[in-house]
């Protein structure tokens, strides 16, 4: 059994208005991850990912690409162990 990873990923670049959140949520659900994704007022997209470490790593790799119209310039990852897990993966409002 794989270790469970919990991370916050912040994605910079052209990631708002291009379907990034919806595509991110779809991909995360396909990988069996729990968490959320939301836009930030500073133009970034932020996601909380929780699940088996290999699946979280696959998701992080996907987040560098995103949907076709996205242009990711930076991806920051921070540990988020101990955060409360939502029941599935959701798209949250902008903060």
mmCIF file of N, CA and C in Angstrom:
data_model
loop_
_atom_site.group_PDB
_atom_site.id
_atom_site.type_symbol
_atom_site.label_atom_id
_atom_site.label_comp_id
_atom_site.label_asym_id
_atom_site.label_seq_id
_atom_site.Cartn_x
_atom_site.Cartn_y
_atom_site.Cartn_z
ATOM 1 N N UNK A 1 0.838 -1.181 0.000
ATOM 2 C CA UNK A 1 0.000 0.000 0.000
ATOM 3 C C UNK A 1 0.887 1.251 0.000
ATOM 4 N N UNK A 2 0.512 2.225 -0.812
ATOM 5 C CA UNK A 2 1.295 3.453 -0.934
ATOM 6 C C UNK A 2 1.030 4.402 0.229
ATOM 7 N N UNK A 3 2.028 5.201 0.512
ATOM 8 C CA UNK A 3 1.859 6.246 1.515
ATOM 9 C C UNK A 3 0.855 7.274 0.992
ATOM 10 N N UNK A 4 0.151 7.900 1.915
ATOM 11 C CA UNK A 4 -0.804 8.941 1.547
ATOM 12 C C UNK A 4 -0.072 10.284 1.563
ATOM 13 N N UNK A 5 -0.191 11.006 0.481
ATOM 14 C CA UNK A 5 0.413 12.334 0.367
ATOM 15 C C UNK A 5 -0.689 13.378 0.451
ATOM 16 N N UNK A 6 -0.382 14.511 1.082
ATOM 17 C CA UNK A 6 -1.283 15.647 1.143
ATOM 18 C C UNK A 6 -0.458 16.884 0.849
ATOM 19 N N UNK A 7 -0.806 17.581 -0.240
ATOM 20 C CA UNK A 7 -0.055 18.760 -0.654
ATOM 21 C C UNK A 7 -0.984 19.869 -1.118
ATOM 22 N N UNK A 8 -0.476 21.090 -1.011
ATOM 23 C CA UNK A 8 -1.110 22.258 -1.631
ATOM 24 C C UNK A 8 -0.240 22.629 -2.828
ATOM 25 N N UNK A 9 -0.860 22.730 -3.996
ATOM 26 C CA UNK A 9 -0.135 23.083 -5.218
ATOM 27 C C UNK A 9 -0.657 24.436 -5.702
ATOM 28 N N UNK A 10 0.260 25.350 -5.947
ATOM 29 C CA UNK A 10 -0.087 26.657 -6.497
ATOM 30 C C UNK A 10 0.470 26.739 -7.912
ATOM 31 N N UNK A 11 -0.409 27.030 -8.857
ATOM 32 C CA UNK A 11 -0.051 27.039 -10.276
ATOM 33 C C UNK A 11 -0.133 28.471 -10.795
ATOM 34 N N UNK A 12 0.962 28.939 -11.399
ATOM 35 C CA UNK A 12 1.026 30.290 -11.964
ATOM 36 C C UNK A 12 1.069 30.201 -13.480
ATOM 37 N N UNK A 13 0.666 31.281 -14.111
ATOM 38 C CA UNK A 13 0.697 31.361 -15.571
ATOM 39 C C UNK A 13 -0.673 31.719 -16.095
ATOM 40 N N UNK A 14 -0.954 31.288 -17.315
ATOM 41 C CA UNK A 14 -2.283 31.505 -17.897
ATOM 42 C C UNK A 14 -3.144 30.308 -17.509
ATOM 43 N N UNK A 15 -3.734 30.398 -16.318
ATOM 44 C CA UNK A 15 -4.460 29.246 -15.768
ATOM 45 C C UNK A 15 -5.888 29.588 -15.346
ATOM 46 N N UNK A 16 -6.303 30.831 -15.539
ATOM 47 C CA UNK A 16 -7.688 31.199 -15.264
ATOM 48 C C UNK A 16 -8.368 31.556 -16.579
ATOM 49 N N UNK A 17 -9.642 31.178 -16.692
ATOM 50 C CA UNK A 17 -10.390 31.448 -17.917
ATOM 51 C C UNK A 17 -10.078 30.479 -19.040
ATOM 52 N N UNK A 18 -9.427 29.366 -18.715
ATOM 53 C CA UNK A 18 -9.057 28.377 -19.737
ATOM 54 C C UNK A 18 -9.569 26.976 -19.392
ATOM 55 N N UNK A 19 -10.449 26.876 -18.399
ATOM 56 C CA UNK A 19 -10.994 25.578 -18.004
ATOM 57 C C UNK A 19 -10.081 24.765 -17.112
ATOM 58 N N UNK A 20 -9.104 25.425 -16.511
ATOM 59 C CA UNK A 20 -8.118 24.699 -15.696
ATOM 60 C C UNK A 20 -8.758 24.010 -14.496
ATOM 61 N N UNK A 21 -9.609 24.717 -13.749
ATOM 62 C CA UNK A 21 -10.210 24.115 -12.544
ATOM 63 C C UNK A 21 -11.047 22.888 -12.884
ATOM 64 N N UNK A 22 -11.891 22.996 -13.898
ATOM 65 C CA UNK A 22 -12.746 21.868 -14.269
ATOM 66 C C UNK A 22 -11.916 20.673 -14.735
ATOM 67 N N UNK A 23 -10.903 20.929 -15.553
ATOM 68 C CA UNK A 23 -10.040 19.853 -16.030
ATOM 69 C C UNK A 23 -9.257 19.240 -14.881
ATOM 70 N N UNK A 24 -8.816 20.084 -13.956
ATOM 71 C CA UNK A 24 -8.072 19.620 -12.782
ATOM 72 C C UNK A 24 -8.948 18.698 -11.931
ATOM 73 N N UNK A 25 -10.176 19.106 -11.686
ATOM 74 C CA UNK A 25 -11.088 18.302 -10.875
ATOM 75 C C UNK A 25 -11.377 16.964 -11.552
ATOM 76 N N UNK A 26 -11.582 16.991 -12.865
ATOM 77 C CA UNK A 26 -11.855 15.755 -13.604
ATOM 78 C C UNK A 26 -10.677 14.783 -13.504
ATOM 79 N N UNK A 27 -9.472 15.312 -13.697
ATOM 80 C CA UNK A 27 -8.261 14.474 -13.633
ATOM 81 C C UNK A 27 -8.050 13.925 -12.222
ATOM 82 N N UNK A 28 -8.237 14.777 -11.207
ATOM 83 C CA UNK A 28 -8.056 14.341 -9.818
ATOM 84 C C UNK A 28 -9.044 13.227 -9.462
ATOM 85 N N UNK A 29 -10.287 13.381 -9.885
ATOM 86 C CA UNK A 29 -11.288 12.341 -9.616
ATOM 87 C C UNK A 29 -10.916 11.036 -10.312
ATOM 88 N N UNK A 30 -10.412 11.131 -11.544
ATOM 89 C CA UNK A 30 -10.002 9.936 -12.282
ATOM 90 C C UNK A 30 -8.858 9.208 -11.579
ATOM 91 N N UNK A 31 -8.027 9.968 -10.868
ATOM 92 C CA UNK A 31 -6.904 9.381 -10.129
ATOM 93 C C UNK A 31 -7.299 8.957 -8.711
ATOM 94 N N UNK A 32 -8.564 9.163 -8.345
ATOM 95 C CA UNK A 32 -9.030 8.763 -7.022
ATOM 96 C C UNK A 32 -8.565 9.672 -5.901
ATOM 97 N N UNK A 33 -8.266 10.925 -6.224
ATOM 98 C CA UNK A 33 -7.785 11.861 -5.208
ATOM 99 C C UNK A 33 -8.943 12.575 -4.527
ATOM 100 N N UNK A 34 -8.685 13.019 -3.317
ATOM 101 C CA UNK A 34 -9.610 13.875 -2.588
ATOM 102 C C UNK A 34 -8.986 15.251 -2.493
ATOM 103 N N UNK A 35 -9.833 16.277 -2.317
ATOM 104 C CA UNK A 35 -9.311 17.623 -2.179
ATOM 105 C C UNK A 35 -10.184 18.644 -2.863
ATOM 106 N N UNK A 36 -9.553 19.712 -3.329
ATOM 107 C CA UNK A 36 -10.274 20.809 -3.968
ATOM 108 C C UNK A 36 -9.336 21.603 -4.861
ATOM 109 N N UNK A 37 -9.941 22.424 -5.721
ATOM 110 C CA UNK A 37 -9.198 23.356 -6.571
ATOM 111 C C UNK A 37 -9.985 24.657 -6.601
ATOM 112 N N UNK A 38 -9.262 25.783 -6.642
ATOM 113 C CA UNK A 38 -9.925 27.091 -6.685
ATOM 114 C C UNK A 38 -9.014 28.115 -7.345
ATOM 115 N N UNK A 39 -9.647 29.154 -7.912
ATOM 116 C CA UNK A 39 -8.898 30.302 -8.414
ATOM 117 C C UNK A 39 -8.537 31.194 -7.244
ATOM 118 N N UNK A 40 -7.440 31.905 -7.398
ATOM 119 C CA UNK A 40 -7.080 32.937 -6.422
ATOM 120 C C UNK A 40 -7.151 34.293 -7.121
ATOM 121 N N UNK A 41 -7.433 35.307 -6.346
ATOM 122 C CA UNK A 41 -7.570 36.655 -6.924
ATOM 123 C C UNK A 41 -6.275 37.158 -7.557
ATOM 124 N N UNK A 42 -5.139 36.571 -7.172
ATOM 125 C CA UNK A 42 -3.858 37.005 -7.755
ATOM 126 C C UNK A 42 -3.589 36.373 -9.125
ATOM 127 N N UNK A 43 -4.549 35.592 -9.641
ATOM 128 C CA UNK A 43 -4.412 34.987 -10.961
ATOM 129 C C UNK A 43 -3.930 33.552 -10.955
ATOM 130 N N UNK A 44 -3.551 33.046 -9.797
ATOM 131 C CA UNK A 44 -3.075 31.661 -9.678
ATOM 132 C C UNK A 44 -4.253 30.714 -9.485
ATOM 133 N N UNK A 45 -3.986 29.442 -9.633
ATOM 134 C CA UNK A 45 -4.909 28.372 -9.256
ATOM 135 C C UNK A 45 -4.246 27.612 -8.118
ATOM 136 N N UNK A 46 -5.039 27.289 -7.104
ATOM 137 C CA UNK A 46 -4.529 26.584 -5.932
ATOM 138 C C UNK A 46 -5.323 25.293 -5.763
ATOM 139 N N UNK A 47 -4.624 24.208 -5.449
ATOM 140 C CA UNK A 47 -5.290 22.922 -5.271
ATOM 141 C C UNK A 47 -4.747 22.200 -4.047
ATOM 142 N N UNK A 48 -5.645 21.555 -3.329
ATOM 143 C CA UNK A 48 -5.278 20.661 -2.231
ATOM 144 C C UNK A 48 -5.493 19.248 -2.750
ATOM 145 N N UNK A 49 -4.443 18.451 -2.755
ATOM 146 C CA UNK A 49 -4.488 17.083 -3.266
ATOM 147 C C UNK A 49 -4.164 16.110 -2.149
ATOM 148 N N UNK A 50 -4.966 15.066 -2.027
ATOM 149 C CA UNK A 50 -4.708 14.035 -1.029
ATOM 150 C C UNK A 50 -5.018 12.678 -1.628
ATOM 151 N N UNK A 51 -4.090 11.743 -1.436
ATOM 152 C CA UNK A 51 -4.294 10.399 -1.940
ATOM 153 C C UNK A 51 -2.993 9.636 -1.968
ATOM 154 N N UNK A 52 -3.011 8.444 -2.584
ATOM 155 C CA UNK A 52 -1.784 7.653 -2.683
ATOM 156 C C UNK A 52 -0.672 8.468 -3.366
ATOM 157 N N UNK A 53 0.501 8.409 -2.791
ATOM 158 C CA UNK A 53 1.619 9.225 -3.278
ATOM 159 C C UNK A 53 1.845 9.125 -4.789
ATOM 160 N N UNK A 54 1.826 7.922 -5.395
ATOM 161 C CA UNK A 54 2.043 7.861 -6.852
ATOM 162 C C UNK A 54 0.977 8.636 -7.633
ATOM 163 N N UNK A 55 -0.269 8.621 -7.165
ATOM 164 C CA UNK A 55 -1.339 9.330 -7.861
ATOM 165 C C UNK A 55 -1.199 10.845 -7.693
ATOM 166 N N UNK A 56 -0.775 11.278 -6.505
ATOM 167 C CA UNK A 56 -0.534 12.704 -6.289
ATOM 168 C C UNK A 56 0.604 13.170 -7.195
ATOM 169 N N UNK A 57 1.636 12.362 -7.343
ATOM 170 C CA UNK A 57 2.745 12.720 -8.237
ATOM 171 C C UNK A 57 2.280 12.804 -9.687
ATOM 172 N N UNK A 58 1.420 11.861 -10.115
ATOM 173 C CA UNK A 58 0.877 11.911 -11.476
ATOM 174 C C UNK A 58 0.069 13.194 -11.684
ATOM 175 N N UNK A 59 -0.702 13.557 -10.669
ATOM 176 C CA UNK A 59 -1.506 14.768 -10.758
ATOM 177 C C UNK A 59 -0.620 16.000 -10.858
ATOM 178 N N UNK A 60 0.422 16.031 -10.062
ATOM 179 C CA UNK A 60 1.351 17.172 -10.130
ATOM 180 C C UNK A 60 1.977 17.276 -11.513
ATOM 181 N N UNK A 61 2.324 16.165 -12.125
ATOM 182 C CA UNK A 61 2.875 16.178 -13.481
ATOM 183 C C UNK A 61 1.853 16.740 -14.461
ATOM 184 N N UNK A 62 0.593 16.292 -14.324
ATOM 185 C CA UNK A 62 -0.472 16.789 -15.207
ATOM 186 C C UNK A 62 -0.649 18.299 -15.027
ATOM 187 N N UNK A 63 -0.537 18.784 -13.790
ATOM 188 C CA UNK A 63 -0.769 20.201 -13.509
ATOM 189 C C UNK A 63 0.240 21.106 -14.208
ATOM 190 N N UNK A 64 1.410 20.593 -14.568
ATOM 191 C CA UNK A 64 2.375 21.377 -15.349
ATOM 192 C C UNK A 64 1.831 21.644 -16.751
ATOM 193 N N UNK A 65 1.009 20.744 -17.263
ATOM 194 C CA UNK A 65 0.441 20.887 -18.610
ATOM 195 C C UNK A 65 -0.931 21.554 -18.555
ATOM 196 N N UNK A 66 -1.829 20.978 -17.755
ATOM 197 C CA UNK A 66 -3.191 21.491 -17.684
ATOM 198 C C UNK A 66 -3.931 21.283 -18.990
ATOM 199 N N UNK A 67 -5.084 21.938 -19.140
ATOM 200 C CA UNK A 67 -5.822 21.824 -20.404
ATOM 201 C C UNK A 67 -5.068 22.534 -21.528
ATOM 202 N N UNK A 68 -5.484 22.291 -22.768
ATOM 203 C CA UNK A 68 -4.753 22.802 -23.936
ATOM 204 C C UNK A 68 -4.491 24.305 -23.909
ATOM 205 N N UNK A 69 -5.462 25.105 -23.459
ATOM 206 C CA UNK A 69 -5.322 26.565 -23.510
ATOM 207 C C UNK A 69 -4.448 27.130 -22.384
ATOM 208 N N UNK A 70 -4.105 26.314 -21.402
ATOM 209 C CA UNK A 70 -3.304 26.788 -20.267
ATOM 210 C C UNK A 70 -1.834 26.929 -20.658
ATOM 211 N N UNK A 71 -1.166 27.865 -19.992
ATOM 212 C CA UNK A 71 0.280 28.033 -20.138
ATOM 213 C C UNK A 71 0.856 28.178 -18.736
ATOM 214 N N UNK A 72 1.309 27.071 -18.181
ATOM 215 C CA UNK A 72 1.833 27.063 -16.816
ATOM 216 C C UNK A 72 3.278 27.535 -16.824
ATOM 217 N N UNK A 73 3.577 28.509 -15.941
ATOM 218 C CA UNK A 73 4.939 29.036 -15.854
ATOM 219 C C UNK A 73 5.628 28.650 -14.554
ATOM 220 N N UNK A 74 4.847 28.314 -13.536
ATOM 221 C CA UNK A 74 5.439 27.962 -12.236
ATOM 222 C C UNK A 74 4.475 27.075 -11.466
ATOM 223 N N UNK A 75 5.041 26.125 -10.720
ATOM 224 C CA UNK A 75 4.257 25.224 -9.885
ATOM 225 C C UNK A 75 4.970 25.111 -8.546
ATOM 226 N N UNK A 76 4.280 25.508 -7.480
ATOM 227 C CA UNK A 76 4.851 25.424 -6.137
ATOM 228 C C UNK A 76 4.090 24.359 -5.357
ATOM 229 N N UNK A 77 4.814 23.542 -4.608
ATOM 230 C CA UNK A 77 4.203 22.467 -3.837
ATOM 231 C C UNK A 77 4.615 22.608 -2.374
ATOM 232 N N UNK A 78 3.626 22.531 -1.484
ATOM 233 C CA UNK A 78 3.886 22.603 -0.044
ATOM 234 C C UNK A 78 3.153 21.460 0.643
ATOM 235 N N UNK A 79 3.748 20.909 1.666
ATOM 236 C CA UNK A 79 3.112 19.847 2.437
ATOM 237 C C UNK A 79 1.846 20.371 3.098
ATOM 238 N N UNK A 80 0.832 19.516 3.174
ATOM 239 C CA UNK A 80 -0.445 19.913 3.792
ATOM 240 C C UNK A 80 -0.951 18.815 4.725
ATOM 241 N N UNK A 81 -0.041 18.052 5.326
ATOM 242 C CA UNK A 81 -0.459 16.973 6.219
ATOM 243 C C UNK A 81 -1.270 17.519 7.375
ATOM 244 N N UNK A 82 -2.325 16.795 7.714
ATOM 245 C CA UNK A 82 -3.165 17.179 8.836
ATOM 246 C C UNK A 82 -4.378 18.004 8.450
ATOM 247 N N UNK A 83 -4.481 18.428 7.169
ATOM 248 C CA UNK A 83 -5.662 19.181 6.749
ATOM 249 C C UNK A 83 -6.872 18.242 6.708
ATOM 250 N N UNK A 84 -8.038 18.795 6.954
ATOM 251 C CA UNK A 84 -9.278 18.023 6.885
ATOM 252 C C UNK A 84 -9.572 17.662 5.431
ATOM 253 N N UNK A 85 -9.873 16.401 5.187
ATOM 254 C CA UNK A 85 -10.146 15.934 3.832
ATOM 255 C C UNK A 85 -11.623 16.053 3.489
ATOM 256 N N UNK A 86 -11.948 16.652 2.342
ATOM 257 C CA UNK A 86 -13.333 16.628 1.894
ATOM 258 C C UNK A 86 -13.675 15.214 1.428
ATOM 259 N N UNK A 87 -14.965 14.899 1.267
ATOM 260 C CA UNK A 87 -15.355 13.540 0.888
ATOM 261 C C UNK A 87 -14.933 13.137 -0.521
ATOM 262 N N UNK A 88 -14.750 14.092 -1.398
ATOM 263 C CA UNK A 88 -14.346 13.806 -2.775
ATOM 264 C C UNK A 88 -13.412 14.888 -3.258
ATOM 265 N N UNK A 89 -13.564 15.290 -4.519
ATOM 266 C CA UNK A 89 -12.763 16.382 -5.067
ATOM 267 C C UNK A 89 -13.716 17.434 -5.598
ATOM 268 N N UNK A 90 -13.567 18.669 -5.115
ATOM 269 C CA UNK A 90 -14.527 19.712 -5.464
ATOM 270 C C UNK A 90 -13.854 20.962 -6.032
ATOM 271 N N UNK A 91 -14.623 21.708 -6.812
ATOM 272 C CA UNK A 91 -14.204 23.014 -7.298
ATOM 273 C C UNK A 91 -14.772 24.030 -6.324
ATOM 274 N N UNK A 92 -13.900 24.842 -5.770
ATOM 275 C CA UNK A 92 -14.314 25.836 -4.758
ATOM 276 C C UNK A 92 -14.304 27.235 -5.349
ATOM 277 N N UNK A 93 -15.011 28.183 -4.677
ATOM 278 C CA UNK A 93 -15.046 29.571 -5.157
ATOM 279 C C UNK A 93 -13.675 30.239 -5.045
ATOM 280 N N UNK A 94 -13.514 31.306 -5.792
ATOM 281 C CA UNK A 94 -12.290 32.110 -5.775
ATOM 282 C C UNK A 94 -12.051 32.714 -4.389
ATOM 283 N N UNK A 95 -10.785 32.751 -3.996
ATOM 284 C CA UNK A 95 -10.396 33.402 -2.734
ATOM 285 C C UNK A 95 -9.401 34.512 -3.006
#
